[in-house]
Tab-separated table of C-alpha atoms in Angstrom:
chain	number	residue	atom	x	y	z
Q	21	MET	CA	62.112	71.257	30.058
Q	22	PHE	CA	60.543	74.575	31.043
Q	23	PHE	CA	63.290	76.639	29.404
Q	24	ARG	CA	63.351	74.391	26.327
Q	25	MET	CA	59.650	75.069	25.822
Q	26	ILE	CA	60.178	78.804	26.157
Q	27	LYS	CA	63.075	78.700	23.698
Q	28	GLY	CA	60.986	76.683	21.245
Q	29	VAL	CA	58.100	79.141	21.362
Q	30	LEU	CA	60.395	82.148	20.917
Q	31	LEU	CA	61.998	80.544	17.857
Q	32	ARG	CA	58.795	79.195	16.295
Q	33	GLN	CA	56.839	82.395	16.768
Q	34	LYS	CA	59.693	84.845	16.380
Q	35	GLY	CA	57.599	87.042	14.083
Q	36	LYS	CA	54.801	87.519	16.606
Q	37	MET	CA	57.246	87.820	19.508
Q	38	ALA	CA	59.118	90.503	17.562
Q	39	MET	CA	55.834	92.390	17.060
Q	40	ILE	CA	55.050	92.107	20.784
Q	41	ALA	CA	58.549	93.374	21.614
Q	42	PHE	CA	58.113	96.231	19.133
Q	43	THR	CA	54.765	97.203	20.683
Q	44	ILE	CA	56.300	97.186	24.164
Q	45	ALA	CA	59.309	99.166	22.900
Q	46	LEU	CA	57.005	101.761	21.340
Q	47	GLY	CA	55.109	102.306	24.597
Q	48	ALA	CA	58.313	102.267	26.670
Q	49	SER	CA	60.051	104.768	24.390
Q	50	LEU	CA	57.209	107.275	24.552
Q	51	ALA	CA	56.849	106.806	28.317
Q	52	THR	CA	60.608	107.291	28.797
Q	53	ALA	CA	60.696	110.425	26.663
Q	54	MET	CA	57.662	112.013	28.316
Q	55	LEU	CA	58.750	111.155	31.867
Q	56	ALA	CA	62.325	112.319	31.277
Q	57	VAL	CA	61.109	115.636	29.882
Q	58	MET	CA	58.432	115.987	32.576
Q	59	PHE	CA	60.905	115.624	35.447
Q	60	ASP	CA	63.310	118.106	33.848
Q	61	VAL	CA	60.829	120.475	32.271
Q	62	GLY	CA	60.439	122.593	35.423
Q	63	ASP	CA	63.887	124.136	35.200
Q	64	LYS	CA	63.676	124.345	31.414
Q	65	VAL	CA	60.350	126.224	31.439
Q	66	ASN	CA	61.533	128.468	34.263
Q	67	GLN	CA	64.730	129.208	32.355
Q	68	GLU	CA	62.713	130.152	29.280
Q	69	LEU	CA	60.374	132.387	31.297
Q	70	LYS	CA	63.309	134.119	32.972
Q	71	THR	CA	64.034	135.775	29.628
Q	72	TYR	CA	60.859	137.804	30.215
Q	73	GLY	CA	62.078	139.632	33.293
Q	74	ALA	CA	62.255	139.573	37.057
Q	75	ASN	CA	59.826	137.618	39.208
Q	76	ILE	CA	60.939	139.155	42.535
Q	77	THR	CA	61.310	142.810	43.537
Q	78	VAL	CA	63.203	143.894	46.654
Q	79	VAL	CA	62.410	147.322	48.151
Q	80	ALA	CA	62.998	149.130	51.418
Q	81	LYS	CA	60.562	148.385	54.256
Q	82	GLU	CA	59.341	151.980	54.337
Q	83	ALA	CA	58.509	151.889	50.628
Q	84	SER	CA	56.692	148.589	51.082
Q	85	VAL	CA	54.554	150.038	53.892
Q	86	VAL	CA	53.590	153.032	51.737
Q	87	ASP	CA	52.693	150.760	48.815
Q	88	SER	CA	50.504	148.603	51.067
Q	89	LEU	CA	48.714	151.540	52.752
Q	90	TYR	CA	48.001	153.578	49.641
Q	91	GLU	CA	48.040	150.786	47.054
Q	92	VAL	CA	50.765	152.623	45.149
Q	93	ASP	CA	52.774	150.715	42.574
Q	94	GLY	CA	56.374	151.511	43.449
Q	95	ALA	CA	57.471	151.039	39.860
Q	96	SER	CA	55.277	153.906	38.663
Q	97	SER	CA	56.201	156.492	41.328
Q	98	ILE	CA	59.473	157.982	42.568
Q	99	PRO	CA	60.472	156.154	45.795
Q	100	THR	CA	61.772	158.056	48.801
Q	101	SER	CA	63.184	155.102	50.758
Q	102	TYR	CA	66.446	153.437	49.910
Q	103	LEU	CA	68.551	150.307	50.177
Q	104	LYS	CA	72.354	150.171	50.119
Q	105	GLU	CA	74.100	149.269	46.888
Q	106	ALA	CA	76.724	147.429	48.948
Q	107	ASP	CA	74.038	144.894	50.003
Q	108	VAL	CA	73.078	143.942	46.440
Q	109	ALA	CA	75.696	141.161	46.303
Q	110	ASN	CA	73.909	139.467	49.234
Q	111	VAL	CA	71.346	138.273	46.691
Q	112	LYS	CA	73.856	135.559	45.752
Q	113	LYS	CA	74.544	134.543	49.347
Q	114	ILE	CA	71.210	132.973	50.225
Q	115	PHE	CA	70.487	129.227	50.462
Q	116	TRP	CA	69.058	129.198	46.927
Q	117	ALA	CA	71.865	131.333	45.452
Q	118	PHE	CA	72.305	129.056	42.448
Q	119	ASN	CA	68.633	129.589	41.554
Q	120	ILE	CA	69.226	133.324	41.161
Q	121	VAL	CA	69.616	133.692	37.403
Q	122	ASP	CA	70.092	137.455	37.227
Q	123	PHE	CA	69.540	140.650	39.208
Q	124	ALA	CA	69.976	144.399	38.890
Q	125	PRO	CA	69.709	147.345	41.319
Q	126	LEU	CA	67.641	150.366	40.335
Q	127	LEU	CA	67.721	153.986	41.501
Q	128	GLN	CA	64.749	156.033	40.307
Q	129	THR	CA	64.587	159.814	40.537
Q	130	SER	CA	62.874	162.767	38.873
Q	131	ALA	CA	64.946	164.649	36.315
Q	132	SER	CA	64.748	167.061	33.444
Q	133	ILE	CA	66.172	166.140	30.044
Q	134	ASN	CA	66.559	169.071	27.646
Q	135	GLY	CA	63.908	170.878	29.708
Q	136	THR	CA	61.388	167.994	29.620
Q	137	ASP	CA	60.429	166.252	32.869
Q	138	ALA	CA	61.183	162.537	32.887
Q	139	VAL	CA	62.072	159.639	35.144
Q	140	LEU	CA	65.798	158.962	35.396
Q	141	VAL	CA	66.777	155.389	36.277
Q	142	GLY	CA	70.244	154.353	37.345
Q	143	THR	CA	71.129	150.675	37.020
Q	144	TRP	CA	73.778	148.114	36.150
Q	145	PHE	CA	73.921	147.313	32.448
Q	146	GLY	CA	76.514	144.544	32.595
Q	147	HIS	CA	78.216	144.765	35.976
Q	148	HIS	CA	80.984	142.343	36.951
Q	149	LEU	CA	80.972	141.114	40.548
Q	150	SER	CA	83.623	139.270	42.544
Q	151	LEU	CA	81.873	137.745	45.572
Q	152	ASP	CA	83.398	136.828	48.934
Q	153	THR	CA	82.657	133.197	48.078
Q	154	GLY	CA	85.112	133.387	45.175
Q	155	GLU	CA	82.338	133.372	42.568
Q	156	GLU	CA	82.699	135.657	39.554
Q	157	LEU	CA	79.547	136.766	37.736
Q	158	ASP	CA	77.995	139.426	35.539
Q	159	ALA	CA	74.597	140.921	36.306
Q	160	GLY	CA	72.523	143.726	34.909
Q	161	ILE	CA	69.499	145.008	33.100
Q	162	VAL	CA	70.655	144.073	29.577
Q	163	SER	CA	70.624	140.310	30.156
Q	164	MET	CA	67.591	140.372	32.443
Q	165	ARG	CA	65.365	142.304	30.047
Q	166	SER	CA	66.457	140.543	26.909
Q	167	TRP	CA	63.255	141.456	25.017
Q	168	TRP	CA	64.272	145.138	24.994
Q	169	SER	CA	65.705	146.193	21.642
Q	170	VAL	CA	68.075	148.992	20.713
Q	171	GLU	CA	66.624	150.897	17.772
Q	172	ASP	CA	69.549	153.291	17.370
Q	173	GLY	CA	73.081	153.001	18.711
Q	174	ALA	CA	74.113	150.278	21.148
Q	175	TRP	CA	73.797	149.220	24.769
Q	176	LEU	CA	76.078	150.833	27.302
Q	177	ASP	CA	79.143	148.775	28.171
Q	178	GLU	CA	80.250	149.469	31.737
Q	179	THR	CA	83.661	147.947	31.035
Q	180	LYS	CA	84.390	150.900	28.727
Q	181	GLU	CA	85.558	153.960	30.607
Q	182	GLY	CA	83.646	156.447	28.438
Q	183	ASP	CA	80.322	154.662	28.841
Q	184	VAL	CA	79.993	155.579	32.524
Q	185	ASP	CA	79.075	159.099	31.369
Q	186	ARG	CA	76.596	158.125	28.646
Q	187	VAL	CA	72.854	157.448	28.794
Q	188	MET	CA	70.142	155.369	27.101
Q	189	VAL	CA	66.886	157.103	26.104
Q	190	GLY	CA	63.502	155.390	25.695
Q	191	ALA	CA	62.081	155.375	22.162
Q	192	ALA	CA	58.975	157.470	22.967
Q	193	LEU	CA	60.981	160.079	24.883
Q	194	ALA	CA	63.640	160.200	22.164
Q	195	GLN	CA	60.921	160.885	19.572
Q	196	THR	CA	59.456	163.659	21.730
Q	197	LEU	CA	62.864	165.284	22.212
Q	198	GLY	CA	64.042	164.585	18.689
Q	199	VAL	CA	67.303	163.008	19.832
Q	200	LYS	CA	69.236	160.040	18.473
Q	201	ALA	CA	72.359	158.066	19.269
Q	202	GLY	CA	75.427	160.303	19.360
Q	203	ASP	CA	73.487	163.438	20.361
Q	204	THR	CA	74.216	165.257	23.612
Q	205	VAL	CA	71.435	165.885	26.128
Q	206	LYS	CA	71.335	168.019	29.261
Q	207	LEU	CA	70.225	166.191	32.412
Q	208	SER	CA	69.176	168.174	35.486
Q	209	CYS	CA	68.392	166.589	38.832
Q	210	GLY	CA	67.788	169.001	41.693
Q	211	LYS	CA	70.633	171.521	41.754
Q	212	LYS	CA	72.989	169.316	39.737
Q	213	SER	CA	73.106	169.044	35.969
Q	214	GLY	CA	75.384	167.876	33.228
Q	215	GLU	CA	75.600	167.114	29.528
Q	216	TYR	CA	75.787	163.487	28.446
Q	217	GLU	CA	76.037	161.663	25.137
Q	218	VAL	CA	73.177	159.349	24.096
Q	219	ALA	CA	74.657	155.867	23.623
Q	220	GLY	CA	71.455	154.422	22.212
Q	221	VAL	CA	67.684	154.601	21.894
Q	222	PHE	CA	65.871	151.517	23.221
Q	223	SER	CA	62.357	150.141	22.887
Q	224	ALA	CA	60.877	148.301	25.881
Q	225	GLY	CA	57.188	148.306	25.006
Q	226	GLY	CA	56.157	149.841	28.339
Q	227	ASP	CA	56.543	152.866	30.596
Q	228	GLU	CA	60.320	152.603	30.223
Q	229	ASP	CA	60.014	154.042	26.692
Q	230	ASN	CA	59.445	157.433	28.349
Q	231	GLN	CA	62.403	157.117	30.723
Q	232	VAL	CA	66.146	157.677	30.682
Q	233	PHE	CA	68.458	154.872	31.827
Q	234	ALA	CA	72.013	155.590	32.902
Q	235	PRO	CA	74.834	153.913	34.848
Q	236	LEU	CA	74.011	153.704	38.545
Q	237	SER	CA	77.048	155.760	39.614
Q	238	LEU	CA	76.036	158.621	37.292
Q	239	VAL	CA	72.489	158.813	38.701
Q	240	GLN	CA	73.752	158.527	42.282
Q	241	GLY	CA	76.039	161.512	41.642
Q	242	LEU	CA	73.282	163.620	40.060
Q	243	SER	CA	70.666	162.818	42.714
Q	244	GLY	CA	73.061	163.037	45.664
Q	245	GLU	CA	72.082	159.536	46.795
Q	246	LYS	CA	75.606	158.132	46.803
Q	247	GLY	CA	75.737	154.382	47.456
Q	248	LEU	CA	71.929	154.083	47.557
Q	249	ILE	CA	69.322	152.330	45.401
Q	250	THR	CA	65.530	152.216	45.466
Q	251	SER	CA	64.975	148.567	44.509
Q	252	ILE	CA	66.515	145.339	43.268
Q	253	GLU	CA	64.950	143.264	40.507
Q	254	VAL	CA	65.673	139.540	40.843
Q	255	SER	CA	65.105	136.767	38.343
Q	256	ALA	CA	65.017	133.366	40.086
Q	257	LEU	CA	64.223	129.776	39.169
Q	258	THR	CA	61.306	128.735	41.366
Q	259	THR	CA	59.121	125.752	42.166
Q	260	PRO	CA	55.353	126.193	41.507
Q	261	ASP	CA	53.364	127.211	44.587
Q	262	ASN	CA	51.313	124.711	46.571
Q	263	GLU	CA	49.288	124.897	49.787
Q	264	LEU	CA	52.424	124.863	51.963
Q	265	SER	CA	54.075	127.745	50.109
Q	266	ARG	CA	50.878	129.812	50.156
Q	267	GLN	CA	50.501	129.226	53.890
Q	268	ALA	CA	54.142	130.183	54.481
Q	269	ALA	CA	53.789	133.336	52.368
Q	270	LYS	CA	51.138	134.593	54.805
Q	271	ASP	CA	53.044	133.825	58.007
Q	272	PRO	CA	56.055	131.430	58.209
Q	273	SER	CA	55.891	131.493	62.024
Q	274	LYS	CA	52.668	129.449	61.943
Q	275	LEU	CA	54.376	126.490	60.256
Q	276	THR	CA	55.469	123.458	62.226
Q	277	VAL	CA	59.201	122.745	62.403
Q	278	ALA	CA	58.918	120.027	59.751
Q	279	GLN	CA	56.813	122.250	57.471
Q	280	TYR	CA	59.231	125.155	57.913
Q	281	GLU	CA	62.245	123.025	56.979
Q	282	THR	CA	60.464	121.628	53.916
Q	283	TRP	CA	59.370	125.097	52.810
Q	284	TYR	CA	62.729	126.778	53.507
Q	285	CYS	CA	64.640	124.060	51.628
Q	286	THR	CA	62.357	124.172	48.560
Q	287	ALA	CA	62.742	126.855	45.892
Q	288	TYR	CA	59.267	128.338	46.308
Q	289	VAL	CA	59.084	132.007	45.355
Q	290	SER	CA	57.906	132.790	48.921
Q	291	SER	CA	60.904	130.908	50.360
Q	292	ILE	CA	63.381	132.796	48.166
Q	293	CYS	CA	61.696	136.116	49.069
Q	294	TYR	CA	61.999	135.252	52.757
Q	295	GLN	CA	65.701	134.435	52.389
Q	296	LEU	CA	66.335	137.659	50.470
Q	297	GLN	CA	64.776	139.602	53.358
Q	298	GLU	CA	67.138	137.795	55.729
Q	299	ALA	CA	70.150	138.635	53.580
Q	300	ILE	CA	69.394	142.302	52.796
Q	301	PRO	CA	68.938	144.615	55.819
Q	302	ASP	CA	65.682	146.572	56.129
Q	303	ALA	CA	64.285	145.085	52.935
Q	304	VAL	CA	61.041	143.502	51.823
Q	305	ALA	CA	61.041	141.069	48.910
Q	306	LYS	CA	57.834	140.660	46.933
Q	307	ALA	CA	56.965	138.212	44.186
Q	308	VAL	CA	55.760	139.652	40.897
Q	309	ARG	CA	52.606	137.556	41.120
Q	310	GLN	CA	51.662	137.716	37.448
Q	311	VAL	CA	55.009	136.169	36.485
Q	312	ALA	CA	55.205	133.680	39.370
Q	313	GLU	CA	51.650	132.398	38.906
Q	314	SER	CA	52.062	132.158	35.139
Q	315	GLU	CA	55.165	130.015	35.616
Q	316	GLY	CA	53.282	127.606	37.874
Q	317	ALA	CA	50.235	127.414	35.578
Q	318	ILE	CA	52.318	126.795	32.445
Q	319	LEU	CA	54.419	124.153	34.193
Q	320	ASP	CA	51.376	122.326	35.607
Q	321	LYS	CA	49.638	122.254	32.217
Q	322	THR	CA	52.802	121.077	30.458
Q	323	GLN	CA	53.315	118.242	32.928
Q	324	LEU	CA	49.627	117.261	32.750
Q	325	LEU	CA	49.843	117.094	28.945
Q	326	MET	CA	52.870	114.803	29.142
Q	327	ILE	CA	51.174	112.532	31.691
Q	328	LEU	CA	48.096	112.222	29.450
Q	329	ILE	CA	50.256	111.414	26.398
Q	330	THR	CA	52.079	108.749	28.436
Q	331	ILE	CA	48.823	107.191	29.658
Q	332	LEU	CA	47.311	107.100	26.153
Q	333	ALA	CA	50.494	105.580	24.727
Q	334	LEU	CA	50.533	102.859	27.384
Q	335	ILE	CA	46.835	102.081	26.859
Q	336	GLY	CA	47.506	101.726	23.140
Q	337	SER	CA	50.465	99.430	23.847
Q	338	ALA	CA	48.398	97.297	26.222
Q	339	LEU	CA	45.667	96.839	23.584
Q	340	GLY	CA	48.232	95.946	20.941
Q	341	ILE	CA	49.965	93.469	23.249
Q	342	SER	CA	46.606	91.928	24.150
Q	343	ASN	CA	45.662	91.315	20.513
Q	344	LEU	CA	49.067	89.873	19.612
Q	345	ILE	CA	49.254	87.567	22.633
Q	346	THR	CA	45.683	86.330	22.129
Q	347	ALA	CA	46.463	85.542	18.470
Q	348	SER	CA	49.615	83.713	19.563
Q	349	VAL	CA	47.669	81.635	22.099
Q	350	MET	CA	45.032	80.696	19.525
Q	351	GLU	CA	47.749	79.499	17.153
Q	352	ARG	CA	49.160	77.348	19.952
Q	353	SER	CA	45.781	76.090	21.140
Q	354	GLN	CA	46.551	72.432	20.259
Q	355	GLU	CA	49.906	72.607	22.054
Q	356	ILE	CA	48.235	74.095	25.136
Q	357	GLY	CA	45.394	71.541	24.906
Q	358	LEU	CA	47.969	68.734	24.833
Q	359	LEU	CA	49.706	70.144	27.904
Q	360	LYS	CA	46.377	70.198	29.736
Q	361	ALA	CA	45.578	66.648	28.571
Q	362	ILE	CA	48.815	65.243	30.022
Q	363	GLY	CA	48.166	66.914	33.371
Q	364	ALA	CA	49.546	70.451	33.212
Q	365	HIS	CA	47.659	72.806	35.535
Q	366	ASP	CA	46.298	76.182	34.454
Q	367	ARG	CA	48.718	77.872	36.839
Q	368	ALA	CA	51.737	76.183	35.176
Q	369	ILE	CA	50.535	77.056	31.663
Q	370	SER	CA	49.840	80.663	32.692
Q	371	GLY	CA	53.311	80.816	34.249
Q	372	LEU	CA	54.816	79.582	30.984
Q	373	LEU	CA	53.038	82.326	29.014
Q	374	LEU	CA	54.066	85.001	31.512
Q	375	ALA	CA	57.690	83.833	31.440
Q	376	GLU	CA	57.718	84.166	27.652
Q	377	LEU	CA	56.197	87.624	27.883
Q	378	ILE	CA	58.629	88.783	30.556
Q	379	ILE	CA	61.597	87.853	28.356
Q	380	VAL	CA	60.075	89.677	25.394
Q	381	ALA	CA	59.125	92.630	27.628
Q	382	ILE	CA	62.708	92.931	28.942
Q	383	LEU	CA	64.097	93.048	25.415
Q	384	GLY	CA	61.406	95.432	24.149
Q	385	GLY	CA	61.584	97.621	27.252
Q	386	ALA	CA	65.392	97.938	27.055
Q	387	VAL	CA	65.263	98.960	23.394
Q	388	GLY	CA	62.338	101.306	24.074
Q	389	PHE	CA	64.167	102.965	26.973
Q	390	GLY	CA	67.196	103.709	24.802
Q	391	VAL	CA	65.074	105.061	21.959
Q	392	GLY	CA	62.955	107.092	24.409
Q	393	TYR	CA	65.995	108.697	26.011
Q	394	GLY	CA	67.247	109.681	22.555
Q	395	PHE	CA	63.813	111.091	21.716
Q	396	ALA	CA	63.896	113.115	24.956
Q	397	GLN	CA	67.186	114.691	23.864
Q	398	VAL	CA	65.658	115.586	20.493
Q	399	ILE	CA	62.773	117.305	22.339
Q	400	GLY	CA	65.247	119.058	24.655
Q	401	TYR	CA	67.403	120.503	21.893
Q	402	THR	CA	64.451	121.323	19.636
Q	403	VAL	CA	62.299	123.070	22.254
Q	404	PHE	CA	64.753	124.247	24.923
Q	405	SER	CA	68.099	124.212	23.061
Q	406	SER	CA	69.636	122.084	25.816
Q	407	SER	CA	69.892	118.433	26.824
Q	408	ILE	CA	67.394	116.673	29.088
Q	409	ASN	CA	68.849	115.404	32.362
Q	410	LEU	CA	67.645	111.898	33.196
Q	411	SER	CA	66.062	111.800	36.650
Q	412	PRO	CA	66.822	108.660	38.752
Q	413	MET	CA	63.046	108.236	39.102
Q	414	VAL	CA	62.550	107.590	35.372
Q	415	ILE	CA	64.146	104.117	35.243
Q	416	PRO	CA	62.073	102.448	38.005
Q	417	LEU	CA	58.916	104.168	36.733
Q	418	VAL	CA	59.446	102.902	33.180
Q	419	VAL	CA	60.206	99.384	34.442
Q	420	THR	CA	57.042	99.419	36.557
Q	421	LEU	CA	54.918	100.740	33.698
Q	422	VAL	CA	56.280	98.163	31.233
Q	423	ILE	CA	55.478	95.347	33.689
Q	424	LEU	CA	51.962	96.669	34.334
Q	425	VAL	CA	51.229	97.154	30.634
Q	426	THR	CA	52.531	93.663	29.790
Q	427	LEU	CA	50.481	92.070	32.556
Q	428	ALA	CA	47.387	94.034	31.547
Q	429	GLY	CA	47.832	92.959	27.939
Q	430	SER	CA	48.260	89.302	28.913
Q	431	ILE	CA	45.007	89.071	30.899
Q	432	PRO	CA	42.716	88.304	27.890
Q	433	ALA	CA	45.178	85.663	26.647
Q	434	ILE	CA	45.350	83.972	30.045
Q	435	ARG	CA	41.552	83.961	30.271
Q	436	THR	CA	41.488	82.280	26.839
Q	437	VAL	CA	43.938	79.626	28.085
Q	438	LEU	CA	41.826	78.931	31.152
Q	439	ARG	CA	38.703	78.428	29.001
Q	440	LEU	CA	40.349	75.988	26.574
Q	441	ASP	CA	38.873	72.459	26.647
Q	442	PRO	CA	41.608	69.884	25.750
Q	443	ALA	CA	39.128	67.470	24.137
Q	444	GLU	CA	37.661	70.095	21.824
Q	445	VAL	CA	41.034	71.549	20.882
Q	446	LEU	CA	42.673	68.210	20.153
Q	447	HIS	CA	39.715	67.159	17.987
Q	448	GLY	CA	40.099	70.382	15.966
Q	449	ARG	CA	36.973	72.069	17.286
C-alpha cells in the first residue's frame, strides 16, 4: 500500500516532481563542479604559477650566512661560495621528487664583454639528465623562465655541438654594445678570454637584461671553477603554508614525532627545502617568499570563492525545493486530510512525503552529479587546459549535501502537513 501510494503520487504529479528533481539536479551539478575543481585546483594553480619562475633557491651554506649577516641579496652580487654541479641531480631524489617541476644550476661571475663590465651567468638551457633511478628528464632555464622572450636569434640548444660555444645577451646590454644575433663578442674573465658568437638577444624584464647567459661548461672554463655552481633554482609544486609548516620552518627539531611526520610527508615549501638540504651537501635551501606566499593566497581565495558559490547554489536549491514541495502538499491537502481522518499519524504522513522526496532526490542528484562532472571538465580545459581529476571525497560530499538540502527544503511542507485539520480540509475550507 505504501509503495502504491508513492507510485500514484509520482505519476499524478509528475510535472511538479520533475521540477523538484530539476531543482535538485541544478544544485547538485553546481556543487559537484565546484567541489571537483576545488579539490584539484591546488595542483592546477601551482602548475600555472610555476610558469613564472622558481620558488626555491639553493645556495652554499657560506653564501647563506653572508646573506643573513649583511642582508645581501645573493642574486644581485657575485657569490664566492660554491656547490658541486654533480649534486644537482639530487634535487630529483628527495621524497617529493615528483613535485619538482623544473630546476637549473647557475654559476655567476664577473666578466668583460667587448670591454664592458657585466655579469656572466652559466646555466643549463635544456639539459638532458639520466638519473640513477632510471628516470630521463630535461631541465633548464628556458622552460623554467618561460616568460623570457628572444627578440633576435634563438635560444641555445645544448644538443647541438656548436651551441656550447655560443652565448645569449640581455636586451639592454645588447643595445649598449650594439650587438645582435650572429655577431661575435669577446668575453674576458680573469686571465682567460675568448670570442663567442651571439646566438640570440633575450628580454627578461629584469636585471638579467644587463647580463650574459652562456652554457655552464663554457663559464666554468672561463672562470676556472670547473664542476662548480653558485646556486640552483628549483620550481616545485607546494601545499599552502599553515601553522605547522611555519613552525617547522623556524626549527623542525621542536616538532613532536607526529607533527614531524605530518610536516615531512606534506609538500610544504619548508618541507621540500628541508629535504633539498638533506640531499645536497653543504647547502641551504630558501623559499622565494613572494612566490610561495602568493601561491598560498591565490589558492585560498580561489577555494573560498568556490565554497561560497556552492553554498549560495545550495541555498537557492533549498528555497526552490521548499516552494515546490509546499505547493505539492497544498494540492494534495484533501488526500492528506483523508489519511488523517482514517487514522494516519503525522509521523506516517511525514514519512510518506520524505520517501517521495528521497526517490526524486536520488534521480535528480544522479543526473546533477553527471552534469556537474562534465561542467568541471569544461572549467578544467577552459581555464587550465587540462582535465579535472575527481577526488574520492566529492561523491560522499555531494550525496550529503543533496540529502541536507532536500531535508531543509521539506521542512516547511512537513510543518504545513502537521497543521492541517482534516475536518476543515475535507469540507473545502
